[in-house]
């Protein structure tokens, strides 16, 4: 399911216009990005937690030429940890 599908399904489920759902979804995306940039996390009880994780710099191997070492720069990446309700719903 992609973003337009999510918007359509939510609009139908909530009986609201697609534009309203699109604004809410965009605002949620912006909120998650801003919060993660601050180094904070967002927890939706039962669903899961969004956080940012720092990966330190390390040495890697060039897949096209395994004898050549390359430096992989440090980076901050998004992380999602599923909550109990989400995990349990997928087990059934």
PDB file of C-alpha atoms in Angstrom, residues 36 40-42 49-53 77-81:
ATOM      1  CA  UNK A  36      13.631  12.731  15.089  1.00  0.00           C
ATOM      2  CA  UNK A  40      13.657  12.661  20.448  1.00  0.00           C
ATOM      3  CA  UNK A  41      11.359   9.723  19.773  1.00  0.00           C
ATOM      4  CA  UNK A  42       7.660   9.296  19.071  1.00  0.00           C
ATOM      5  CA  UNK A  49       8.107   3.777  18.467  1.00  0.00           C
ATOM      6  CA  UNK A  50       9.894   5.950  15.916  1.00  0.00           C
ATOM      7  CA  UNK A  51      13.443   6.939  16.858  1.00  0.00           C
ATOM      8  CA  UNK A  52      16.716   8.038  15.296  1.00  0.00           C
ATOM      9  CA  UNK A  53      19.856   5.935  15.618  1.00  0.00           C
ATOM     10  CA  UNK A  77      19.068   6.689  10.367  1.00  0.00           C
ATOM     11  CA  UNK A  78      15.383   6.338  11.283  1.00  0.00           C
ATOM     12  CA  UNK A  79      14.354   3.315  13.316  1.00  0.00           C
ATOM     13  CA  UNK A  80      10.938   1.811  14.051  1.00  0.00           C
ATOM     14  CA  UNK A  81      10.271  -0.661  16.838  1.00  0.00           C
TER      15      UNK A  81
END
